[in-house]
Amino acid sequence: METAVFLSFAVLLLSALILLLGLRRRNLPPTVPGGLPIFGHLLLLGRQRQPLHRALADFSAAHGPSLLLRFASLRVLLISSPFAAGECLNTNDVAFANRPFLLAGKFLAFDYSSVGVAPYGPYWRDLRRILTAELLSPSRLQSFAGARADEVCSLLRCLFSQSTFNWFEVEMRQKLTDLTFNTVMRMIDGKRYHGETLSVTAENGRRFQRIVQEVFRLSGAACLEDYLPAMRWLGLGGMTKRMKKLGEEMDVLFQGMVDERRLRRRSPEMMEEKEEKTIVDVMLELQQDEPAQPGNYSDKVIKGMISGIILAGTDTSASTVEWALSLLLNHPEALQKAREEIDGQIGHDHLISDSDLHRLPYLHNVVKETLRLFPAAPLLLAHHSSRACTIQGYGEVPGGTMLLINAYAIHRDPRWWKEAERFKPERFEEGEELGGSDQGFRFLPFGSGRRRCPGEALAHRMMGLALGALIQCFEWERVGKELVDLREGEGLTMPKLIPLKAMCRPRQVMINVLSHL
């Protein structure tokens, strides 16, 4: 055992020395002083005591917008400028179209079968085609408009029932999470898992919620075993075992969904009248109709699709609405402007709907400004280079390099944004996010290039409808005189460190509408 440990660390140390000598010879991007043999910059980051996106932003501010770091055995290119981001996601898009093979993708995305983590190639292109042309097409999104409206109404009824027409304190995080989770799950398998009129038992709903929350937690956690394979080989760390066990639970849960929808399709009497076709239904049709396609749309592929849509579509949207409401509470003049726009365009005799959103540009700009300040994925999803390429005039960055683009740092850089730290939705009326051709990509809440998030349209509909309805139907104030705390927490989707609590009261002009929901 001791011999194996010694040999493992000796190999890592030798690799680190070879890598360091190679960097000096090839005029690669600068690095950050303080990296250690074997561990590279991992321990340096661990001492920062702040979220990873902030620690990496500090690195870039001190040492430059294009840095080459080392996370133990893995070479990492850190980009924090829009021009360099454009070179990676446009000029060298194909070279960086891969994803790194991290443990979360293996165990929590069904062996990299989810579109978000699948390797670039024919399989990924086929998944992407299904997602954009079948599952998240404009017509398919429109078919789920009723589900989105139902879930927003459920949230409004919950708040209205608590109010007794007076001010009351409410914590919004769990309510928004239930809203987005139910919306996405009704798209996936037609069921509600939280709140009123459940489609599953309360016990199964809690079990599902526990598993999904654990998936989010482990997906966003730093996993040393990704960067120090010796830990995995020697059974150290424990993250591999935890992910594997959770993946087995997910497999049982999602296979149950697939089997139930398959049974319903074979038994028409089980289908409800005018029941919308779910995402699982569409995938099962493809499984039956196109057996020659790669993977035959196997159950594993379907489960990977379920996993990817849940991870990308639930916590991200809920977190963004929570951030948006927090920012509006700290800027009551912006909240009033958004309310006046809704009142002027929608009125007080009916609830805001999907079809109204295009008439509410200021509301849309509030969402965009929220995503600028608090992007749902502050480091985007990591890319991985399949071949060497040149970035920012440096020597060729070798293939096999992981790419991290710090959207958080780019979005708050005063070189690219006027009053970069200020919440100012009006900046998007002036086209400030477009910049000039020399400024590259400076607004990247959904990424860019081939791996751009395919759920952008769905996210904007969910976030716009939920936020618009809350503004239209209720008055909002802070709890006390203190500003809402805007510190970020740790995690894949950059949640608020402290869940939002606010004072809420039904608007008098909307009482009639709320009473008839």
Short mmCIF file of C-alpha atoms in Angstrom, two decimals:
data_model
loop_
_atom_site.label_atom_id
_atom_site.label_comp_id
_atom_site.label_asym_id
_atom_site.label_seq_id
_atom_site.Cartn_x
_atom_site.Cartn_y
_atom_site.Cartn_z
CA MET A 1 0.00 0.00 0.00
CA GLU A 2 2.74 2.46 0.97
CA THR A 3 4.66 1.61 -2.20
CA ALA A 4 1.57 2.32 -4.33
CA VAL A 5 1.04 5.69 -2.64
CA PHE A 6 4.71 6.63 -3.12
CA LEU A 7 4.68 5.66 -6.81
CA SER A 8 1.44 7.57 -7.45
CA PHE A 9 2.79 10.79 -5.96
CA ALA A 10 6.13 10.33 -7.70
CA VAL A 11 4.38 10.07 -11.07
CA LEU A 12 2.32 13.18 -10.34
CA LEU A 13 5.40 15.13 -9.24
CA LEU A 14 7.30 14.14 -12.40
CA SER A 15 4.31 15.11 -14.56
CA ALA A 16 4.11 18.50 -12.84
CA LEU A 17 7.80 19.21 -13.45
CA ILE A 18 7.55 18.22 -17.12
CA LEU A 19 4.46 20.42 -17.51
CA LEU A 20 6.16 23.38 -15.81
CA LEU A 21 9.23 23.14 -18.05
CA GLY A 22 7.00 22.85 -21.10
CA LEU A 23 5.07 26.01 -20.21
CA ARG A 24 8.27 28.03 -19.99
CA ARG A 25 9.41 26.96 -23.44
CA ARG A 26 6.22 27.53 -25.41
CA ASN A 27 5.23 31.12 -24.56
CA LEU A 28 1.92 30.02 -23.09
CA PRO A 29 -0.39 32.36 -21.14
CA PRO A 30 0.98 33.45 -17.75
CA THR A 31 0.22 31.51 -14.62
CA VAL A 32 -0.38 32.47 -10.98
CA PRO A 33 2.56 32.26 -8.55
CA GLY A 34 2.17 29.91 -5.62
CA GLY A 35 1.23 26.70 -7.40
CA LEU A 36 2.58 23.61 -5.66
CA PRO A 37 3.92 20.32 -6.96
CA ILE A 38 1.19 17.69 -7.28
CA PHE A 39 -1.64 20.02 -6.18
CA GLY A 40 -0.95 22.96 -8.49
CA HIS A 41 -3.26 25.87 -7.62
CA LEU A 42 -5.92 23.81 -5.82
CA LEU A 43 -4.63 24.57 -2.32
CA LEU A 44 -4.20 28.24 -3.20
CA LEU A 45 -7.86 28.40 -4.22
CA GLY A 46 -8.88 26.50 -1.12
CA ARG A 47 -7.35 29.22 1.07
CA GLN A 48 -9.38 32.02 -0.54
CA ARG A 49 -12.45 31.50 1.67
CA GLN A 50 -14.81 32.86 -0.96
CA PRO A 51 -16.85 31.40 -3.84
CA LEU A 52 -14.72 29.98 -6.65
CA HIS A 53 -15.84 32.52 -9.26
CA ARG A 54 -14.71 35.37 -6.99
CA ALA A 55 -11.38 33.72 -6.17
CA LEU A 56 -10.69 33.20 -9.87
CA ALA A 57 -11.77 36.78 -10.62
CA ASP A 58 -9.15 37.96 -8.10
CA PHE A 59 -6.53 35.84 -9.87
CA SER A 60 -7.40 37.48 -13.20
CA ALA A 61 -7.46 41.00 -11.76
CA ALA A 62 -3.97 40.49 -10.35
CA HIS A 63 -2.31 38.51 -13.14
CA GLY A 64 -4.20 39.02 -16.40
CA PRO A 65 -7.35 38.03 -18.33
CA SER A 66 -5.87 34.83 -19.83
CA LEU A 67 -4.17 32.52 -17.33
CA LEU A 68 -2.94 28.96 -17.42
CA LEU A 69 -3.50 27.24 -14.10
CA ARG A 70 -3.05 23.72 -12.90
CA PHE A 71 -5.62 21.84 -10.87
CA ALA A 72 -3.30 18.98 -9.85
CA SER A 73 -3.01 16.78 -12.96
CA LEU A 74 -5.31 18.94 -15.13
CA ARG A 75 -4.21 22.00 -17.12
CA VAL A 76 -6.81 24.81 -16.92
CA LEU A 77 -7.13 27.88 -19.16
CA LEU A 78 -8.92 30.66 -17.25
CA ILE A 79 -10.49 33.39 -19.39
CA SER A 80 -11.84 36.63 -17.91
CA SER A 81 -12.06 38.98 -20.89
CA PRO A 82 -14.78 39.18 -23.57
CA PHE A 83 -12.28 39.27 -26.43
CA ALA A 84 -10.51 36.12 -25.26
CA ALA A 85 -13.88 34.47 -24.64
CA GLY A 86 -14.81 35.25 -28.24
CA GLU A 87 -11.61 33.61 -29.47
CA CYS A 88 -12.45 30.46 -27.51
CA LEU A 89 -16.17 30.25 -28.29
CA ASN A 90 -16.11 31.57 -31.85
CA THR A 91 -12.71 31.37 -33.55
CA ASN A 92 -11.79 28.12 -31.78
CA ASP A 93 -15.32 26.90 -31.09
CA VAL A 94 -14.77 23.40 -32.49
CA ALA A 95 -11.49 22.96 -30.64
CA PHE A 96 -13.21 23.77 -27.32
CA ALA A 97 -16.53 22.03 -28.06
CA ASN A 98 -15.77 19.08 -25.78
CA ARG A 99 -16.52 18.73 -22.08
CA PRO A 100 -14.04 17.41 -19.51
CA PHE A 101 -14.71 13.88 -18.32
CA LEU A 102 -15.54 14.68 -14.70
CA LEU A 103 -16.99 12.21 -12.22
CA ALA A 104 -20.32 14.05 -11.99
CA GLY A 105 -20.86 13.44 -15.71
CA LYS A 106 -20.13 9.75 -15.34
CA PHE A 107 -22.27 8.99 -12.30
CA LEU A 108 -24.93 11.75 -12.30
CA ALA A 109 -25.46 12.15 -16.06
CA PHE A 110 -25.70 8.46 -16.94
CA ASP A 111 -22.19 7.97 -18.25
CA TYR A 112 -22.01 11.30 -20.10
CA SER A 113 -25.28 10.64 -21.97
CA SER A 114 -26.78 14.05 -21.06
CA VAL A 115 -26.51 16.70 -23.77
CA GLY A 116 -24.80 19.09 -21.36
CA VAL A 117 -21.80 16.84 -20.71
CA ALA A 118 -21.74 14.48 -23.70
CA PRO A 119 -18.49 14.54 -25.73
CA TYR A 120 -18.61 16.52 -28.96
CA GLY A 121 -19.36 14.34 -31.98
CA PRO A 122 -22.22 12.57 -33.82
CA TYR A 123 -23.92 11.42 -30.61
CA TRP A 124 -23.92 14.92 -29.13
CA ARG A 125 -25.12 16.47 -32.40
CA ASP A 126 -28.03 14.03 -32.50
CA LEU A 127 -28.98 14.84 -28.90
CA ARG A 128 -28.76 18.56 -29.61
CA ARG A 129 -30.98 18.15 -32.69
CA ILE A 130 -33.61 16.29 -30.65
CA LEU A 131 -33.52 18.92 -27.93
CA THR A 132 -33.85 21.94 -30.23
CA ALA A 133 -36.14 20.48 -32.90
CA GLU A 134 -38.34 18.23 -30.78
CA LEU A 135 -38.21 18.77 -27.03
CA LEU A 136 -37.64 22.54 -26.72
CA SER A 137 -38.91 23.76 -30.09
CA PRO A 138 -41.14 26.88 -30.11
CA SER A 139 -44.24 24.76 -30.75
CA ARG A 140 -43.36 22.36 -27.93
CA LEU A 141 -42.73 25.22 -25.50
CA GLN A 142 -46.07 26.72 -26.47
CA SER A 143 -47.79 23.39 -25.79
CA PHE A 144 -46.57 23.63 -22.19
CA ALA A 145 -47.76 27.22 -21.71
CA GLY A 146 -50.73 25.93 -19.72
CA ALA A 147 -48.47 24.07 -17.29
CA ARG A 148 -46.34 27.19 -16.76
CA ALA A 149 -49.46 29.28 -16.13
CA ASP A 150 -50.88 26.67 -13.72
CA GLU A 151 -47.73 26.64 -11.62
CA VAL A 152 -47.56 30.44 -11.45
CA CYS A 153 -51.22 30.51 -10.37
CA SER A 154 -50.45 27.91 -7.71
CA LEU A 155 -47.71 30.16 -6.29
CA LEU A 156 -50.00 33.20 -6.35
CA ARG A 157 -52.80 31.28 -4.61
CA CYS A 158 -50.36 30.17 -1.92
CA LEU A 159 -49.23 33.74 -1.25
CA PHE A 160 -52.78 35.12 -1.40
CA SER A 161 -54.04 32.52 1.10
CA GLN A 162 -51.32 33.55 3.57
CA SER A 163 -52.01 37.25 3.32
CA THR A 164 -55.46 37.93 4.80
CA PHE A 165 -55.08 41.13 2.73
CA ASN A 166 -52.33 42.43 5.04
CA TRP A 167 -48.54 42.57 4.99
CA PHE A 168 -46.87 39.28 5.89
CA GLU A 169 -43.34 37.95 5.81
CA VAL A 170 -42.49 35.23 3.31
CA GLU A 171 -39.35 33.27 2.42
CA MET A 172 -39.27 32.90 -1.34
CA ARG A 173 -36.58 30.32 -2.11
CA GLN A 174 -38.54 27.13 -1.55
CA LYS A 175 -41.66 28.55 -3.19
CA LEU A 176 -39.73 29.50 -6.32
CA THR A 177 -37.93 26.16 -6.35
CA ASP A 178 -41.26 24.32 -6.17
CA LEU A 179 -42.60 26.50 -8.99
CA THR A 180 -39.76 25.79 -11.41
CA PHE A 181 -39.42 22.15 -10.40
CA ASN A 182 -43.12 21.41 -10.92
CA THR A 183 -43.08 23.27 -14.24
CA VAL A 184 -40.14 21.27 -15.57
CA MET A 185 -41.41 17.94 -14.23
CA ARG A 186 -44.81 18.47 -15.87
CA MET A 187 -42.93 18.90 -19.13
CA ILE A 188 -40.88 15.76 -18.49
CA ASP A 189 -43.44 13.28 -17.18
CA GLY A 190 -46.68 15.22 -16.65
CA LYS A 191 -46.64 15.18 -12.84
CA ARG A 192 -46.60 17.66 -9.97
CA TYR A 193 -44.25 16.78 -7.12
CA HIS A 194 -44.79 19.68 -4.70
CA GLY A 195 -47.60 21.90 -3.43
CA GLU A 196 -51.31 21.44 -4.03
CA THR A 197 -53.01 18.59 -5.97
CA LEU A 198 -49.94 16.35 -6.06
CA SER A 199 -49.61 13.70 -8.78
CA VAL A 200 -47.44 11.53 -6.51
CA THR A 201 -47.52 10.62 -2.83
CA ALA A 202 -45.98 13.13 -0.45
CA GLU A 203 -43.34 10.53 0.46
CA ASN A 204 -42.31 10.05 -3.18
CA GLY A 205 -42.27 13.80 -3.68
CA ARG A 206 -39.91 14.27 -0.72
CA ARG A 207 -37.71 11.41 -1.95
CA PHE A 208 -37.47 12.94 -5.40
CA GLN A 209 -36.68 16.35 -3.93
CA ARG A 210 -33.96 14.88 -1.70
CA ILE A 211 -32.30 13.12 -4.63
CA VAL A 212 -32.42 16.19 -6.88
CA GLN A 213 -31.06 18.46 -4.13
CA GLU A 214 -28.20 16.02 -3.55
CA VAL A 215 -27.47 15.96 -7.29
CA PHE A 216 -27.22 19.76 -7.30
CA ARG A 217 -25.00 19.70 -4.21
CA LEU A 218 -22.57 17.08 -5.52
CA SER A 219 -22.52 18.52 -9.05
CA GLY A 220 -21.48 21.89 -7.67
CA ALA A 221 -19.00 20.59 -5.11
CA ALA A 222 -15.26 20.64 -5.70
CA CYS A 223 -14.23 17.05 -6.33
CA LEU A 224 -10.51 16.49 -5.72
CA GLU A 225 -10.80 13.01 -7.23
CA ASP A 226 -11.35 14.64 -10.64
CA TYR A 227 -7.90 16.21 -10.44
CA LEU A 228 -6.03 13.68 -8.30
CA PRO A 229 -6.85 10.29 -9.84
CA ALA A 230 -4.62 8.60 -7.27
CA MET A 231 -7.26 9.38 -4.64
CA ARG A 232 -9.79 7.45 -6.69
CA TRP A 233 -7.45 4.51 -7.29
CA LEU A 234 -6.60 4.29 -3.59
CA GLY A 235 -10.19 4.70 -2.41
CA LEU A 236 -9.54 8.06 -0.74
CA GLY A 237 -11.88 11.05 -0.61
CA GLY A 238 -15.24 9.29 -0.77
CA MET A 239 -16.80 11.49 -3.46
CA THR A 240 -16.72 8.72 -6.08
CA LYS A 241 -18.65 6.38 -3.79
CA ARG A 242 -21.23 9.05 -2.93
CA MET A 243 -21.81 9.95 -6.57
CA LYS A 244 -22.04 6.32 -7.59
CA LYS A 245 -24.64 5.59 -4.90
CA LEU A 246 -26.65 8.67 -5.83
CA GLY A 247 -26.45 7.74 -9.52
CA GLU A 248 -27.94 4.34 -8.70
CA GLU A 249 -30.85 6.03 -6.89
CA MET A 250 -31.39 8.34 -9.87
CA ASP A 251 -31.37 5.35 -12.21
CA VAL A 252 -34.17 3.62 -10.28
CA LEU A 253 -36.19 6.84 -10.05
CA PHE A 254 -35.89 7.87 -13.69
CA GLN A 255 -36.35 4.33 -15.00
CA GLY A 256 -39.65 4.27 -13.11
CA MET A 257 -40.71 7.43 -14.98
CA VAL A 258 -39.78 5.94 -18.33
CA ASP A 259 -41.54 2.64 -17.62
CA GLU A 260 -44.71 4.38 -16.44
CA ARG A 261 -44.92 6.59 -19.54
CA ARG A 262 -44.23 3.57 -21.74
CA LEU A 263 -47.10 1.71 -20.07
CA ARG A 264 -49.46 4.69 -20.49
CA ARG A 265 -48.62 4.85 -24.20
CA ARG A 266 -49.50 1.18 -24.57
CA SER A 267 -52.74 1.57 -22.58
CA PRO A 268 -54.80 4.45 -24.05
CA GLU A 269 -57.36 4.09 -21.25
CA MET A 270 -54.69 5.35 -18.82
CA MET A 271 -54.25 8.61 -20.75
CA GLU A 272 -56.30 11.59 -19.65
CA GLU A 273 -58.40 13.47 -22.19
CA LYS A 274 -56.34 16.15 -23.99
CA GLU A 275 -53.23 15.10 -22.07
CA GLU A 276 -50.17 16.89 -23.44
CA LYS A 277 -47.38 14.78 -24.84
CA THR A 278 -44.45 14.86 -22.42
CA ILE A 279 -40.73 14.94 -23.14
CA VAL A 280 -40.47 11.27 -22.15
CA ASP A 281 -43.33 10.47 -24.56
CA VAL A 282 -41.48 12.15 -27.42
CA MET A 283 -38.27 10.27 -26.62
CA LEU A 284 -40.16 6.96 -26.48
CA GLU A 285 -41.67 7.70 -29.89
CA LEU A 286 -38.21 8.32 -31.28
CA GLN A 287 -37.00 5.12 -29.64
CA GLN A 288 -39.72 3.23 -31.48
CA ASP A 289 -39.66 5.08 -34.83
CA GLU A 290 -35.93 5.64 -35.42
CA PRO A 291 -34.13 2.47 -34.27
CA ALA A 292 -31.20 3.09 -36.62
CA GLN A 293 -30.11 6.27 -34.85
CA PRO A 294 -27.00 6.26 -32.60
CA GLY A 295 -27.78 4.58 -29.29
CA ASN A 296 -31.31 3.80 -30.51
CA TYR A 297 -32.55 6.44 -28.06
CA SER A 298 -32.08 3.83 -25.36
CA ASP A 299 -33.57 4.19 -21.91
CA LYS A 300 -30.14 5.37 -20.73
CA VAL A 301 -30.24 8.20 -23.26
CA ILE A 302 -33.75 9.15 -22.12
CA LYS A 303 -32.65 9.16 -18.47
CA GLY A 304 -29.65 11.28 -19.38
CA MET A 305 -31.98 13.76 -21.08
CA ILE A 306 -34.21 13.88 -17.98
CA SER A 307 -31.19 14.51 -15.76
CA GLY A 308 -29.87 17.29 -18.00
CA ILE A 309 -33.18 19.13 -18.27
CA ILE A 310 -33.79 19.00 -14.50
CA LEU A 311 -30.29 20.27 -13.71
CA ALA A 312 -30.39 23.03 -16.32
CA GLY A 313 -34.00 24.14 -15.93
CA THR A 314 -35.01 24.14 -12.28
CA ASP A 315 -32.56 25.60 -9.78
CA THR A 316 -31.14 28.07 -12.31
CA SER A 317 -34.47 29.75 -13.05
CA ALA A 318 -35.60 29.76 -9.41
CA SER A 319 -32.30 31.29 -8.30
CA THR A 320 -32.48 34.02 -10.96
CA VAL A 321 -36.02 35.05 -9.94
CA GLU A 322 -34.89 35.16 -6.30
CA TRP A 323 -31.94 37.38 -7.25
CA ALA A 324 -34.17 39.61 -9.40
CA LEU A 325 -36.71 40.15 -6.63
CA SER A 326 -33.86 40.87 -4.18
CA LEU A 327 -32.39 43.49 -6.52
CA LEU A 328 -35.78 45.11 -7.07
CA LEU A 329 -36.37 45.33 -3.31
CA ASN A 330 -33.05 47.16 -2.98
CA HIS A 331 -34.01 49.44 -5.91
CA PRO A 332 -37.69 50.34 -5.37
CA GLU A 333 -37.60 52.81 -8.27
CA ALA A 334 -36.87 49.91 -10.65
CA LEU A 335 -39.63 47.84 -9.03
CA GLN A 336 -42.07 50.72 -9.55
CA LYS A 337 -41.00 51.12 -13.18
CA ALA A 338 -41.55 47.42 -13.85
CA ARG A 339 -44.98 47.55 -12.18
CA GLU A 340 -46.02 50.61 -14.20
CA GLU A 341 -45.02 48.87 -17.42
CA ILE A 342 -47.09 45.80 -16.51
CA ASP A 343 -50.09 47.92 -15.46
CA GLY A 344 -49.91 49.93 -18.67
CA GLN A 345 -49.57 46.95 -20.99
CA ILE A 346 -51.59 44.27 -19.19
CA GLY A 347 -54.00 46.11 -16.90
CA HIS A 348 -55.70 44.78 -13.80
CA ASP A 349 -58.46 42.57 -15.20
CA HIS A 350 -56.37 39.51 -16.08
CA LEU A 351 -53.16 37.82 -15.10
CA ILE A 352 -49.99 38.23 -17.15
CA SER A 353 -49.48 35.38 -19.63
CA ASP A 354 -46.79 34.03 -21.95
CA SER A 355 -48.25 35.98 -24.85
CA ASP A 356 -47.81 39.27 -22.95
CA LEU A 357 -44.08 38.96 -22.33
CA HIS A 358 -43.00 40.45 -25.67
CA ARG A 359 -44.78 43.70 -24.69
CA LEU A 360 -42.74 44.07 -21.50
CA PRO A 361 -39.20 45.09 -22.53
CA TYR A 362 -38.32 46.62 -19.16
CA LEU A 363 -39.26 43.41 -17.35
CA HIS A 364 -37.07 41.52 -19.81
CA ASN A 365 -34.22 43.94 -19.12
CA VAL A 366 -34.62 43.39 -15.37
CA VAL A 367 -34.07 39.68 -15.96
CA LYS A 368 -31.08 40.36 -18.22
CA GLU A 369 -29.50 42.76 -15.74
CA THR A 370 -30.01 40.17 -13.00
CA LEU A 371 -28.23 37.59 -15.16
CA ARG A 372 -25.42 40.07 -15.75
CA LEU A 373 -24.79 40.65 -12.06
CA PHE A 374 -25.58 37.11 -10.91
CA PRO A 375 -25.24 34.69 -13.84
CA ALA A 376 -26.81 31.33 -13.06
CA ALA A 377 -23.56 29.60 -14.07
CA PRO A 378 -20.83 32.11 -13.14
CA LEU A 379 -18.08 29.96 -14.69
CA LEU A 380 -20.35 28.62 -17.45
CA LEU A 381 -19.89 24.88 -17.93
CA ALA A 382 -16.28 23.82 -18.37
CA HIS A 383 -15.04 23.16 -21.92
CA HIS A 384 -12.19 20.84 -22.91
CA SER A 385 -9.90 21.30 -25.90
CA SER A 386 -9.59 18.46 -28.38
CA ARG A 387 -6.55 19.99 -30.10
CA ALA A 388 -3.96 22.72 -29.64
CA CYS A 389 -5.01 26.28 -30.49
CA THR A 390 -3.73 29.85 -30.18
CA ILE A 391 -5.43 32.29 -27.79
CA GLN A 392 -4.63 36.00 -27.44
CA GLY A 393 -1.41 35.70 -29.47
CA TYR A 394 0.25 33.29 -27.05
CA GLY A 395 1.84 30.06 -28.15
CA GLU A 396 -0.43 27.11 -28.78
CA VAL A 397 -2.45 26.01 -25.76
CA PRO A 398 -2.13 22.20 -25.78
CA GLY A 399 -5.02 19.86 -26.44
CA GLY A 400 -6.51 18.32 -23.33
CA THR A 401 -6.78 21.70 -21.57
CA MET A 402 -9.89 22.49 -19.54
CA LEU A 403 -11.40 25.91 -20.32
CA LEU A 404 -13.10 28.01 -17.64
CA ILE A 405 -14.74 31.26 -18.77
CA ASN A 406 -15.51 33.51 -15.81
CA ALA A 407 -18.74 35.14 -16.95
CA TYR A 408 -19.10 36.69 -13.49
CA ALA A 409 -15.80 38.58 -13.91
CA ILE A 410 -16.57 39.63 -17.50
CA HIS A 411 -20.06 40.87 -16.56
CA ARG A 412 -18.67 43.10 -13.79
CA ASP A 413 -15.57 44.43 -15.54
CA PRO A 414 -15.71 48.28 -15.66
CA ARG A 415 -13.71 48.22 -18.90
CA TRP A 416 -16.74 46.76 -20.67
CA TRP A 417 -19.67 48.02 -18.59
CA LYS A 418 -20.50 51.52 -17.36
CA GLU A 419 -21.08 51.51 -13.60
CA ALA A 420 -20.46 47.78 -13.70
CA GLU A 421 -21.48 47.08 -10.08
CA ARG A 422 -24.73 49.04 -10.33
CA PHE A 423 -28.13 47.43 -10.98
CA LYS A 424 -29.30 49.31 -14.06
CA PRO A 425 -31.82 47.53 -16.34
CA GLU A 426 -31.92 50.60 -18.59
CA ARG A 427 -28.44 49.76 -19.92
CA PHE A 428 -30.00 47.11 -22.15
CA GLU A 429 -32.31 49.65 -23.76
CA GLU A 430 -29.15 51.33 -25.01
CA GLY A 431 -27.67 48.09 -26.37
CA GLU A 432 -24.76 48.32 -23.95
CA GLU A 433 -24.35 44.53 -23.89
CA LEU A 434 -23.49 44.46 -27.60
CA GLY A 435 -20.29 46.51 -27.41
CA GLY A 436 -17.95 46.80 -30.37
CA SER A 437 -16.21 44.16 -32.46
CA ASP A 438 -13.06 44.60 -30.37
CA GLN A 439 -14.91 43.74 -27.16
CA GLY A 440 -15.81 40.15 -28.01
CA PHE A 441 -18.50 38.44 -25.98
CA ARG A 442 -19.21 40.40 -22.82
CA PHE A 443 -22.71 39.12 -21.99
CA LEU A 444 -22.65 35.33 -21.62
CA PRO A 445 -25.39 34.18 -19.22
CA PHE A 446 -26.17 31.18 -21.45
CA GLY A 447 -22.70 30.65 -22.91
CA SER A 448 -22.09 30.84 -26.64
CA GLY A 449 -21.07 28.75 -29.62
CA ARG A 450 -21.92 25.11 -30.18
CA ARG A 451 -22.38 24.40 -26.47
CA ARG A 452 -24.65 27.39 -25.81
CA CYS A 453 -27.49 26.47 -23.46
CA PRO A 454 -30.41 25.21 -25.61
CA GLY A 455 -32.94 26.03 -22.88
CA GLU A 456 -32.54 29.82 -23.08
CA ALA A 457 -36.02 30.44 -24.53
CA LEU A 458 -37.69 28.26 -21.89
CA ALA A 459 -35.73 29.97 -19.11
CA HIS A 460 -36.78 33.45 -20.23
CA ARG A 461 -40.44 32.39 -20.39
CA MET A 462 -40.36 30.81 -16.94
CA MET A 463 -38.45 33.67 -15.30
CA GLY A 464 -40.39 36.46 -17.03
CA LEU A 465 -43.78 34.95 -16.25
CA ALA A 466 -43.01 34.23 -12.59
CA LEU A 467 -41.38 37.59 -11.87
CA GLY A 468 -44.01 39.51 -13.83
CA ALA A 469 -46.88 37.84 -11.96
CA LEU A 470 -45.32 38.52 -8.56
CA ILE A 471 -44.89 42.20 -9.45
CA GLN A 472 -48.36 42.50 -10.98
CA CYS A 473 -50.27 40.89 -8.11
CA PHE A 474 -48.41 41.88 -4.94
CA GLU A 475 -46.72 44.80 -3.26
CA TRP A 476 -43.22 44.04 -2.02
CA GLU A 477 -41.05 45.62 0.66
CA ARG A 478 -37.90 44.72 2.55
CA VAL A 479 -38.08 43.23 6.03
CA GLY A 480 -36.92 46.21 8.08
CA LYS A 481 -34.76 49.05 6.79
CA GLU A 482 -31.67 46.99 5.97
CA LEU A 483 -30.92 46.28 2.33
CA VAL A 484 -31.39 42.70 1.17
CA ASP A 485 -28.14 40.77 1.60
CA LEU A 486 -26.66 40.11 -1.86
CA ARG A 487 -23.78 37.82 -0.94
CA GLU A 488 -23.40 34.74 -3.11
CA GLY A 489 -23.24 31.22 -1.79
CA GLU A 490 -21.33 28.22 -3.09
CA GLY A 491 -22.78 25.93 -5.71
CA LEU A 492 -23.25 25.12 -9.36
CA THR A 493 -25.85 27.87 -9.85
CA MET A 494 -24.56 30.61 -7.50
CA PRO A 495 -27.47 30.77 -5.03
CA LYS A 496 -27.96 33.61 -2.59
CA LEU A 497 -26.02 32.92 0.58
CA ILE A 498 -29.06 33.92 2.66
CA PRO A 499 -32.51 32.98 1.26
CA LEU A 500 -34.69 35.97 0.45
CA LYS A 501 -37.26 37.01 3.03
CA ALA A 502 -39.61 39.84 2.08
CA MET A 503 -42.80 41.57 3.16
CA CYS A 504 -45.68 40.90 0.79
CA ARG A 505 -49.26 42.17 0.40
CA PRO A 506 -51.87 41.66 -2.35
CA ARG A 507 -52.40 44.75 -4.49
CA GLN A 508 -55.88 46.12 -4.03
CA VAL A 509 -56.42 46.44 -7.79
CA MET A 510 -55.64 42.72 -8.25
CA ILE A 511 -57.85 41.31 -5.47
CA ASN A 512 -60.57 40.29 -7.91
CA VAL A 513 -58.15 38.43 -10.18
CA LEU A 514 -56.45 36.73 -7.23
CA SER A 515 -59.81 35.69 -5.76
CA HIS A 516 -60.69 33.81 -8.96
CA LEU A 517 -57.43 31.94 -9.56
#
